[in-house]
PDB file of C-alpha atoms and ligand atoms in Angstrom:
ATOM      1  CA  UNK A 292       0.000   0.000   0.000  1.00  0.00           C
ATOM      2  CA  UNK A 293       1.105   3.533  -0.811  1.00  0.00           C
ATOM      3  CA  UNK A 294       1.810   6.110   1.905  1.00  0.00           C
ATOM      4  CA  UNK A 295       2.093   9.577   0.366  1.00  0.00           C
ATOM      5  CA  UNK A 296       4.011  11.565   2.986  1.00  0.00           C
ATOM      6  CA  UNK A 297       3.705  14.977   1.323  1.00  0.00           C
ATOM      7  CA  UNK A 298       0.779  16.128  -0.835  1.00  0.00           C
ATOM      8  CA  UNK A 299      -1.141  19.360  -1.422  1.00  0.00           C
ATOM      9  CA  UNK A 300      -4.744  18.340  -2.121  1.00  0.00           C
ATOM     10  CA  UNK A 301      -5.845  21.744  -0.842  1.00  0.00           C
ATOM     11  CA  UNK A 302      -4.314  23.214  -4.037  1.00  0.00           C
ATOM     12  CA  UNK A 303      -6.665  24.818  -6.563  1.00  0.00           C
ATOM     13  CA  UNK A 304      -5.421  22.318  -9.165  1.00  0.00           C
ATOM     14  CA  UNK A 305      -7.798  19.835  -7.463  1.00  0.00           C
ATOM     15  CA  UNK A 306     -10.822  22.157  -7.175  1.00  0.00           C
ATOM     16  CA  UNK A 307     -12.616  20.545 -10.123  1.00  0.00           C
ATOM     17  CA  UNK A 308     -12.540  16.906  -9.029  1.00  0.00           C
ATOM     18  CA  UNK A 309     -11.064  16.705  -5.505  1.00  0.00           C
ATOM     19  CA  UNK A 310     -13.866  14.571  -4.016  1.00  0.00           C
ATOM     20  CA  UNK A 311     -14.008  12.142  -6.902  1.00  0.00           C
ATOM     21  CA  UNK A 312     -10.256  11.705  -6.827  1.00  0.00           C
ATOM     22  CA  UNK A 313      -9.952  11.251  -3.052  1.00  0.00           C
ATOM     23  CA  UNK A 314     -12.956   8.955  -2.661  1.00  0.00           C
ATOM     24  CA  UNK A 315     -11.457   6.457  -5.123  1.00  0.00           C
ATOM     25  CA  UNK A 316      -7.988   6.584  -3.728  1.00  0.00           C
ATOM     26  CA  UNK A 317      -8.022   3.811  -1.115  1.00  0.00           C
ATOM     27  CA  UNK A 318      -9.377   1.370  -3.722  1.00  0.00           C
ATOM     28  CA  UNK A 319      -6.399   2.307  -5.878  1.00  0.00           C
ATOM     29  CA  UNK A 320      -3.923   1.190  -3.223  1.00  0.00           C
ATOM     30  CA  UNK A 321      -3.374   4.425  -1.307  1.00  0.00           C
ATOM     31  CA  UNK A 322      -3.307   3.691   2.394  1.00  0.00           C
ATOM     32  CA  UNK A 323      -2.509   7.075   3.863  1.00  0.00           C
ATOM     33  CA  UNK A 324      -1.740  10.677   2.874  1.00  0.00           C
ATOM     34  CA  UNK A 325      -0.203  13.547   4.823  1.00  0.00           C
ATOM     35  CA  UNK A 326      -1.356  16.841   3.334  1.00  0.00           C
ATOM     36  CA  UNK A 327       1.422  19.339   3.915  1.00  0.00           C
ATOM     37  CA  UNK A 328       0.745  22.928   4.903  1.00  0.00           C
ATOM     38  CA  UNK A 329       2.380  25.745   2.963  1.00  0.00           C
ATOM     39  CA  UNK A 330       0.475  28.996   3.507  1.00  0.00           C
ATOM     40  CA  UNK A 331      -1.977  30.535   5.970  1.00  0.00           C
ATOM     41  CA  UNK A 332      -4.712  30.079   3.357  1.00  0.00           C
ATOM     42  CA  UNK A 333      -4.034  26.333   3.189  1.00  0.00           C
ATOM     43  CA  UNK A 334      -4.560  25.846   6.918  1.00  0.00           C
ATOM     44  CA  UNK A 335      -8.392  25.749   7.155  1.00  0.00           C
ATOM     45  CA  UNK A 336      -8.547  23.637   3.979  1.00  0.00           C
ATOM     46  CA  UNK A 337      -6.174  21.094   5.492  1.00  0.00           C
ATOM     47  CA  UNK A 338      -8.194  20.850   8.694  1.00  0.00           C
ATOM     48  CA  UNK A 339     -11.288  20.235   6.559  1.00  0.00           C
ATOM     49  CA  UNK A 340      -9.593  17.474   4.545  1.00  0.00           C
ATOM     50  CA  UNK A 341      -8.420  15.691   7.705  1.00  0.00           C
ATOM     51  CA  UNK A 342     -11.957  15.805   9.120  1.00  0.00           C
ATOM     52  CA  UNK A 343     -13.577  14.564   5.941  1.00  0.00           C
ATOM     53  CA  UNK A 344     -11.254  11.664   5.046  1.00  0.00           C
ATOM     54  CA  UNK A 345     -10.128   9.073   7.578  1.00  0.00           C
ATOM     55  CA  UNK A 346      -6.919   8.312   5.653  1.00  0.00           C
ATOM     56  CA  UNK A 347      -5.781  11.947   5.353  1.00  0.00           C
ATOM     57  CA  UNK A 348      -3.585  13.521   8.027  1.00  0.00           C
ATOM     58  CA  UNK A 349      -2.112  16.996   7.908  1.00  0.00           C
ATOM     59  CA  UNK A 350       0.828  19.166   8.789  1.00  0.00           C
ATOM     60  CA  UNK A 351       0.722  22.883   9.505  1.00  0.00           C
ATOM     61  CA  UNK A 352       3.441  25.374   8.737  1.00  0.00           C
ATOM     62  CA  UNK A 353       4.431  28.237   6.487  1.00  0.00           C
ATOM     63  CA  UNK A 354       6.622  27.719   3.417  1.00  0.00           C
ATOM     64  CA  UNK A 355       9.649  30.092   3.386  1.00  0.00           C
ATOM     65  CA  UNK A 356       8.361  31.919   0.288  1.00  0.00           C
ATOM     66  CA  UNK A 357       5.149  32.749   2.206  1.00  0.00           C
ATOM     67  CA  UNK A 358       6.791  34.234   5.309  1.00  0.00           C
ATOM     68  CA  UNK A 359       7.002  37.867   4.104  1.00  0.00           C
ATOM     69  CA  UNK A 360       3.819  39.081   5.814  1.00  0.00           C
ATOM     70  CA  UNK A 361       3.726  36.629   8.721  1.00  0.00           C
ATOM     71  CA  UNK A 362       2.900  37.894  12.236  1.00  0.00           C
ATOM     72  CA  UNK A 363       3.194  36.525  15.769  1.00  0.00           C
ATOM     73  CA  UNK A 364      -0.599  36.270  15.850  1.00  0.00           C
ATOM     74  CA  UNK A 365      -0.468  33.977  12.796  1.00  0.00           C
ATOM     75  CA  UNK A 366       2.034  31.794  14.618  1.00  0.00           C
ATOM     76  CA  UNK A 367      -0.378  31.472  17.553  1.00  0.00           C
ATOM     77  CA  UNK A 368      -3.061  30.312  15.150  1.00  0.00           C
ATOM     78  CA  UNK A 369      -0.675  27.718  13.701  1.00  0.00           C
ATOM     79  CA  UNK A 370       0.195  26.610  17.221  1.00  0.00           C
ATOM     80  CA  UNK A 371      -3.488  26.049  17.998  1.00  0.00           C
ATOM     81  CA  UNK A 372      -4.050  24.076  14.793  1.00  0.00           C
ATOM     82  CA  UNK A 373      -0.986  21.953  15.595  1.00  0.00           C
ATOM     83  CA  UNK A 374      -2.768  20.666  18.699  1.00  0.00           C
ATOM     84  CA  UNK A 375      -5.459  18.941  16.629  1.00  0.00           C
ATOM     85  CA  UNK A 376      -5.348  15.160  16.766  1.00  0.00           C
ATOM     86  CA  UNK A 377      -4.772  14.571  13.031  1.00  0.00           C
ATOM     87  CA  UNK A 378      -2.075  17.207  12.661  1.00  0.00           C
ATOM     88  CA  UNK A 379       1.069  15.095  12.751  1.00  0.00           C
ATOM     89  CA  UNK A 380       3.901  17.492  11.821  1.00  0.00           C
ATOM     90  CA  UNK A 381       5.059  21.080  11.420  1.00  0.00           C
ATOM     91  CA  UNK A 382       5.787  21.944   7.799  1.00  0.00           C
ATOM     92  CA  UNK A 383       6.683  22.640   5.261  1.00  0.00           C
ATOM     93  CA  UNK A 384       9.143  25.106   6.744  1.00  0.00           C
ATOM     94  CA  UNK A 385      12.675  26.049   5.760  1.00  0.00           C
ATOM     95  CA  UNK A 386      14.638  28.280   3.404  1.00  0.00           C
ATOM     96  CA  UNK A 387      14.209  28.994  -0.300  1.00  0.00           C
ATOM     97  CA  UNK A 388      16.922  31.136  -1.879  1.00  0.00           C
ATOM     98  CA  UNK A 389      15.833  30.407  -5.444  1.00  0.00           C
ATOM     99  CA  UNK A 390      13.636  33.518  -5.314  1.00  0.00           C
ATOM    100  CA  UNK A 391      15.042  36.850  -4.040  1.00  0.00           C
ATOM    101  CA  UNK A 392      12.019  37.443  -1.756  1.00  0.00           C
ATOM    102  CA  UNK A 393      11.376  37.324   1.150  1.00  0.00           C
ATOM    103  CA  UNK A 394      14.688  38.553   2.522  1.00  0.00           C
ATOM    104  CA  UNK A 395      16.885  35.713   3.804  1.00  0.00           C
ATOM    105  CA  UNK A 396      16.896  37.063   7.351  1.00  0.00           C
ATOM    106  CA  UNK A 397      13.083  37.059   7.388  1.00  0.00           C
ATOM    107  CA  UNK A 398      13.012  33.451   6.138  1.00  0.00           C
ATOM    108  CA  UNK A 399      15.517  32.376   8.797  1.00  0.00           C
ATOM    109  CA  UNK A 400      13.563  34.081  11.567  1.00  0.00           C
ATOM    110  CA  UNK A 401      10.303  32.295  10.772  1.00  0.00           C
ATOM    111  CA  UNK A 402      12.072  29.017  10.119  1.00  0.00           C
ATOM    112  CA  UNK A 403      13.521  29.178  13.619  1.00  0.00           C
ATOM    113  CA  UNK A 404      10.207  30.257  15.165  1.00  0.00           C
ATOM    114  CA  UNK A 405       8.454  27.268  13.606  1.00  0.00           C
ATOM    115  CA  UNK A 406      11.225  24.902  14.690  1.00  0.00           C
ATOM    116  CA  UNK A 407      10.686  26.183  18.228  1.00  0.00           C
ATOM    117  CA  UNK A 408       6.984  25.371  17.910  1.00  0.00           C
ATOM    118  CA  UNK A 409       7.768  21.833  16.717  1.00  0.00           C
ATOM    119  CA  UNK A 410      10.141  21.411  19.665  1.00  0.00           C
ATOM    120  CA  UNK A 411       7.478  22.519  22.132  1.00  0.00           C
ATOM    121  CA  UNK A 412       4.838  20.302  20.535  1.00  0.00           C
ATOM    122  CA  UNK A 413       7.241  17.366  20.057  1.00  0.00           C
ATOM    123  CA  UNK A 414       6.080  17.117  16.438  1.00  0.00           C
ATOM    124  CA  UNK A 415       8.331  16.073  13.529  1.00  0.00           C
ATOM    125  CA  UNK A 416       9.291  18.710  10.949  1.00  0.00           C
ATOM    126  CA  UNK A 417       8.997  18.732   7.145  1.00  0.00           C
ATOM    127  CA  UNK A 418      11.871  20.772   5.741  1.00  0.00           C
ATOM    128  CA  UNK A 419      11.783  22.652   2.442  1.00  0.00           C
ATOM    129  CA  UNK A 420      15.285  23.695   1.368  1.00  0.00           C
ATOM    130  CA  UNK A 421      16.088  25.041  -2.087  1.00  0.00           C
ATOM    131  CA  UNK A 422      19.444  26.575  -3.049  1.00  0.00           C
ATOM    132  CA  UNK A 423      20.064  27.013   0.677  1.00  0.00           C
ATOM    133  CA  UNK A 424      22.015  23.891   1.685  1.00  0.00           C
ATOM    134  CA  UNK A 425      24.581  25.539   3.976  1.00  0.00           C
ATOM    135  CA  UNK A 426      22.192  27.778   5.952  1.00  0.00           C
ATOM    136  CA  UNK A 427      19.580  25.026   6.353  1.00  0.00           C
ATOM    137  CA  UNK A 428      22.152  22.596   7.659  1.00  0.00           C
ATOM    138  CA  UNK A 429      23.617  25.168  10.050  1.00  0.00           C
ATOM    139  CA  UNK A 430      20.212  25.999  11.559  1.00  0.00           C
ATOM    140  CA  UNK A 431      19.169  22.343  11.861  1.00  0.00           C
ATOM    141  CA  UNK A 432      22.479  21.354  13.444  1.00  0.00           C
ATOM    142  CA  UNK A 433      22.008  24.026  16.114  1.00  0.00           C
ATOM    143  CA  UNK A 434      18.467  22.833  16.679  1.00  0.00           C
ATOM    144  CA  UNK A 435      19.395  19.121  16.751  1.00  0.00           C
ATOM    145  CA  UNK A 436      19.530  19.015  20.561  1.00  0.00           C
ATOM    146  CA  UNK A 437      15.695  19.087  20.530  1.00  0.00           C
ATOM    147  CA  UNK A 438      15.790  15.494  19.244  1.00  0.00           C
ATOM    148  CA  UNK A 439      12.723  15.988  17.066  1.00  0.00           C
ATOM    149  CA  UNK A 440      12.408  13.895  13.886  1.00  0.00           C
ATOM    150  CA  UNK A 441      12.810  15.632  10.522  1.00  0.00           C
ATOM    151  CA  UNK A 442      12.447  14.904   6.825  1.00  0.00           C
ATOM    152  CA  UNK A 443      14.181  16.813   4.050  1.00  0.00           C
ATOM    153  CA  UNK A 444      11.348  17.140   1.580  1.00  0.00           C
ATOM    154  CA  UNK A 445      12.199  16.660  -2.129  1.00  0.00           C
ATOM    155  CA  UNK A 446      15.845  16.035  -1.269  1.00  0.00           C
ATOM    156  CA  UNK A 447      17.988  17.528  -4.059  1.00  0.00           C
ATOM    157  CA  UNK A 448      21.434  18.049  -2.544  1.00  0.00           C
ATOM    158  CA  UNK A 449      24.615  15.988  -2.836  1.00  0.00           C
ATOM    159  CA  UNK A 450      25.572  12.781  -1.038  1.00  0.00           C
ATOM    160  CA  UNK A 451      27.953  14.839   1.168  1.00  0.00           C
ATOM    161  CA  UNK A 452      25.003  16.859   2.475  1.00  0.00           C
ATOM    162  CA  UNK A 453      22.888  13.696   2.776  1.00  0.00           C
ATOM    163  CA  UNK A 454      25.514  12.162   5.077  1.00  0.00           C
ATOM    164  CA  UNK A 455      25.244  15.116   7.448  1.00  0.00           C
ATOM    165  CA  UNK A 456      21.489  14.570   7.714  1.00  0.00           C
ATOM    166  CA  UNK A 457      21.878  10.808   8.075  1.00  0.00           C
ATOM    167  CA  UNK A 458      24.159  11.460  11.030  1.00  0.00           C
ATOM    168  CA  UNK A 459      21.280  13.425  12.621  1.00  0.00           C
ATOM    169  CA  UNK A 460      18.820  10.563  11.881  1.00  0.00           C
ATOM    170  CA  UNK A 461      16.854  12.541   9.309  1.00  0.00           C
ATOM    171  CA  UNK A 462      14.557  11.063   6.700  1.00  0.00           C
ATOM    172  CA  UNK A 463      14.637  11.860   2.968  1.00  0.00           C
ATOM    173  CA  UNK A 464      11.540  12.674   0.934  1.00  0.00           C
ATOM    174  CA  UNK A 465      11.828  11.054  -2.496  1.00  0.00           C
ATOM    175  CA  UNK A 466       9.323  11.633  -5.307  1.00  0.00           C
ATOM    176  CA  UNK A 467       8.819  12.033  -9.045  1.00  0.00           C
ATOM    177  CA  UNK A 468      12.224  13.601  -9.695  1.00  0.00           C
ATOM    178  CA  UNK A 469      13.786  10.149  -9.186  1.00  0.00           C
ATOM    179  CA  UNK A 470      12.185   8.985 -12.441  1.00  0.00           C
ATOM    180  CA  UNK A 471      13.474  11.924 -14.507  1.00  0.00           C
ATOM    181  CA  UNK A 472      16.214  11.199 -17.035  1.00  0.00           C
ATOM    182  CA  UNK A 473      18.317  14.141 -15.790  1.00  0.00           C
ATOM    183  CA  UNK A 474      18.325  13.108 -12.111  1.00  0.00           C
ATOM    184  CA  UNK A 475      21.646  11.246 -12.101  1.00  0.00           C
ATOM    185  CA  UNK A 476      22.890  12.943  -8.914  1.00  0.00           C
ATOM    186  CA  UNK A 477      19.720  12.051  -7.008  1.00  0.00           C
ATOM    187  CA  UNK A 478      19.844   8.425  -8.206  1.00  0.00           C
ATOM    188  CA  UNK A 479      23.419   8.143  -6.937  1.00  0.00           C
ATOM    189  CA  UNK A 480      22.467   9.608  -3.566  1.00  0.00           C
ATOM    190  CA  UNK A 481      19.490   7.265  -3.284  1.00  0.00           C
ATOM    191  CA  UNK A 482      21.721   4.248  -3.997  1.00  0.00           C
ATOM    192  CA  UNK A 483      23.715   5.178  -0.869  1.00  0.00           C
ATOM    193  CA  UNK A 484      20.712   5.915   1.358  1.00  0.00           C
ATOM    194  CA  UNK A 485      19.462   3.157   3.670  1.00  0.00           C
ATOM    195  CA  UNK A 486      15.870   2.134   2.816  1.00  0.00           C
ATOM    196  CA  UNK A 487      14.914   2.793   6.440  1.00  0.00           C
ATOM    197  CA  UNK A 488      15.444   6.539   5.884  1.00  0.00           C
ATOM    198  CA  UNK A 489      13.371   6.974   2.718  1.00  0.00           C
ATOM    199  CA  UNK A 490       9.835   8.388   2.601  1.00  0.00           C
ATOM    200  CA  UNK A 491       7.792   8.442  -0.614  1.00  0.00           C
ATOM    201  CA  UNK A 492       6.128  11.750  -1.450  1.00  0.00           C
ATOM    202  CA  UNK A 493       4.311  13.224  -4.426  1.00  0.00           C
ATOM    203  CA  UNK A 494       4.344  16.973  -3.611  1.00  0.00           C
ATOM    204  CA  UNK A 495       1.233  16.863  -5.820  1.00  0.00           C
ATOM    205  CA  UNK A 496      -0.032  18.659  -7.859  1.00  0.00           C
ATOM    206  CA  UNK A 497       3.654  19.210  -8.695  1.00  0.00           C
ATOM    207  CA  UNK A 498       6.494  16.909  -9.786  1.00  0.00           C
ATOM    208  CA  UNK A 499       4.590  14.074 -11.458  1.00  0.00           C
ATOM    209  CA  UNK A 500       6.892  11.116 -12.243  1.00  0.00           C
ATOM    210  CA  UNK A 501       7.509   9.688 -15.706  1.00  0.00           C
ATOM    211  CA  UNK A 502       5.402   8.839 -17.719  1.00  0.00           C
ATOM    212  CA  UNK A 503       3.243  11.729 -16.418  1.00  0.00           C
ATOM    213  CA  UNK A 504       5.993  14.339 -16.138  1.00  0.00           C
ATOM    214  CA  UNK A 505       4.563  17.851 -16.568  1.00  0.00           C
ATOM    215  CA  UNK A 506       0.998  16.699 -15.824  1.00  0.00           C
ATOM    216  CA  UNK A 507      -0.933  17.035 -12.568  1.00  0.00           C
ATOM    217  CA  UNK A 508       0.464  14.639  -9.990  1.00  0.00           C
ATOM    218  CA  UNK A 509      -1.545  12.387  -7.614  1.00  0.00           C
ATOM    219  CA  UNK A 510      -0.760   9.807  -4.932  1.00  0.00           C
ATOM    220  CA  UNK A 511      -1.363   6.693  -7.103  1.00  0.00           C
ATOM    221  CA  UNK A 512       1.543   7.747  -9.334  1.00  0.00           C
ATOM    222  CA  UNK A 513       3.946   6.916  -6.500  1.00  0.00           C
ATOM    223  CA  UNK A 514       4.107   3.376  -7.893  1.00  0.00           C
ATOM    224  CA  UNK A 515       6.379   4.753 -10.648  1.00  0.00           C
ATOM    225  CA  UNK A 516       8.702   6.192  -8.015  1.00  0.00           C
ATOM    226  CA  UNK A 517       8.528   2.900  -6.106  1.00  0.00           C
ATOM    227  CA  UNK A 518       9.438   0.996  -9.276  1.00  0.00           C
ATOM    228  CA  UNK A 519      12.492   3.195  -9.884  1.00  0.00           C
ATOM    229  CA  UNK A 520      13.529   2.807  -6.262  1.00  0.00           C
ATOM    230  CA  UNK A 521      13.038  -0.979  -6.495  1.00  0.00           C
ATOM    231  CA  UNK A 522      15.275  -1.054  -9.579  1.00  0.00           C
ATOM    232  CA  UNK A 523      18.024   0.993  -7.895  1.00  0.00           C
ATOM    233  CA  UNK A 524      17.906  -1.073  -4.695  1.00  0.00           C
ATOM    234  CA  UNK A 525      17.409  -4.480  -6.321  1.00  0.00           C
ATOM    235  CA  UNK A 526      14.227  -5.278  -4.379  1.00  0.00           C
ATOM    236  CA  UNK A 527      10.544  -5.632  -5.343  1.00  0.00           C
ATOM    237  CA  UNK A 528       7.987  -2.847  -5.643  1.00  0.00           C
ATOM    238  CA  UNK A 529       5.991  -4.492  -2.834  1.00  0.00           C
ATOM    239  CA  UNK A 530       9.018  -4.436  -0.553  1.00  0.00           C
ATOM    240  CA  UNK A 531       9.645  -0.750  -1.331  1.00  0.00           C
ATOM    241  CA  UNK A 532       6.016   0.121  -0.516  1.00  0.00           C
ATOM    242  CA  UNK A 533       6.080  -1.931   2.677  1.00  0.00           C
ATOM    243  CA  UNK A 534       9.310  -0.432   4.018  1.00  0.00           C
ATOM    244  CA  UNK A 535       8.503   3.179   3.085  1.00  0.00           C
ATOM    245  CA  UNK A 536       5.000   2.895   4.538  1.00  0.00           C
ATOM    246  CA  UNK A 537       6.418   1.590   7.825  1.00  0.00           C
ATOM    247  CA  UNK A 538       8.982   4.411   7.791  1.00  0.00           C
ATOM    248  CA  UNK A 539       6.208   6.962   7.301  1.00  0.00           C
ATOM    249  CA  UNK A 540       4.133   5.551  10.149  1.00  0.00           C
ATOM    250  CA  UNK A 541       6.995   5.681  12.602  1.00  0.00           C
ATOM    251  CA  UNK A 542       8.056   9.139  11.374  1.00  0.00           C
ATOM    252  CA  UNK A 543       4.596  10.653  11.827  1.00  0.00           C
ATOM    253  CA  UNK A 544       3.589   8.481  14.780  1.00  0.00           C
ATOM    254  CA  UNK A 545       0.591   7.002  12.946  1.00  0.00           C
ATOM    255  CA  UNK A 546      -0.547   3.424  13.684  1.00  0.00           C
TER     256      UNK A 546
HETATM  257 NI1  LIG B 770       5.309  20.697  -0.930  1.00  0.00          NI
END
């Protein structure tokens, strides 16, 4: 069974057929989904999804690109939402230097504030890090004494960076990019990673795997990522799904 550890079904890309898609999902082999938070606007939608569907859990947090206008009052609201039973993580939070805005210092401030919240709540964190390897690692190393679990979502850095996170017992979110022809670096990193540290994620509606690259992504498509992972690791698709699903359950504390 498929455990999608990072999806965005609150996204407007699903407005047309969200119910239809989600109602059929368990029959199509999807066991569980964690819908990741990204903006303040996504928060009420995520709470609604977790109430409506037994197999959907959620995380709450503000993506670095959305931190420009954030206030302390917003953080209190996030803190309240994080206390809900089906909210299982804080995220996605982190640093994104691909875009010039918001200012890096602003991103760092809210990243640290949200890490503090996760520490207080003893919730795992979902980390978004793009073109910001050194600063992300520095902040997470400082914060490591909290002993809270973390996953590097859509891991895209080198094996050298991966080793640093392995040493801190982090997990690695692996999705559609693994099936892309130009993802040689990621395939090499994945060959080195222990299976026990890998979580499957779609990041849907984005990053659909081959043969759906460029189209709208959905949780069922994770079988293509599982197949690529099975090929790289020399094990069966079933084994990949079993191990990654168990990893996800222990990461999020879901039975
Ligand atoms: Ni995401």
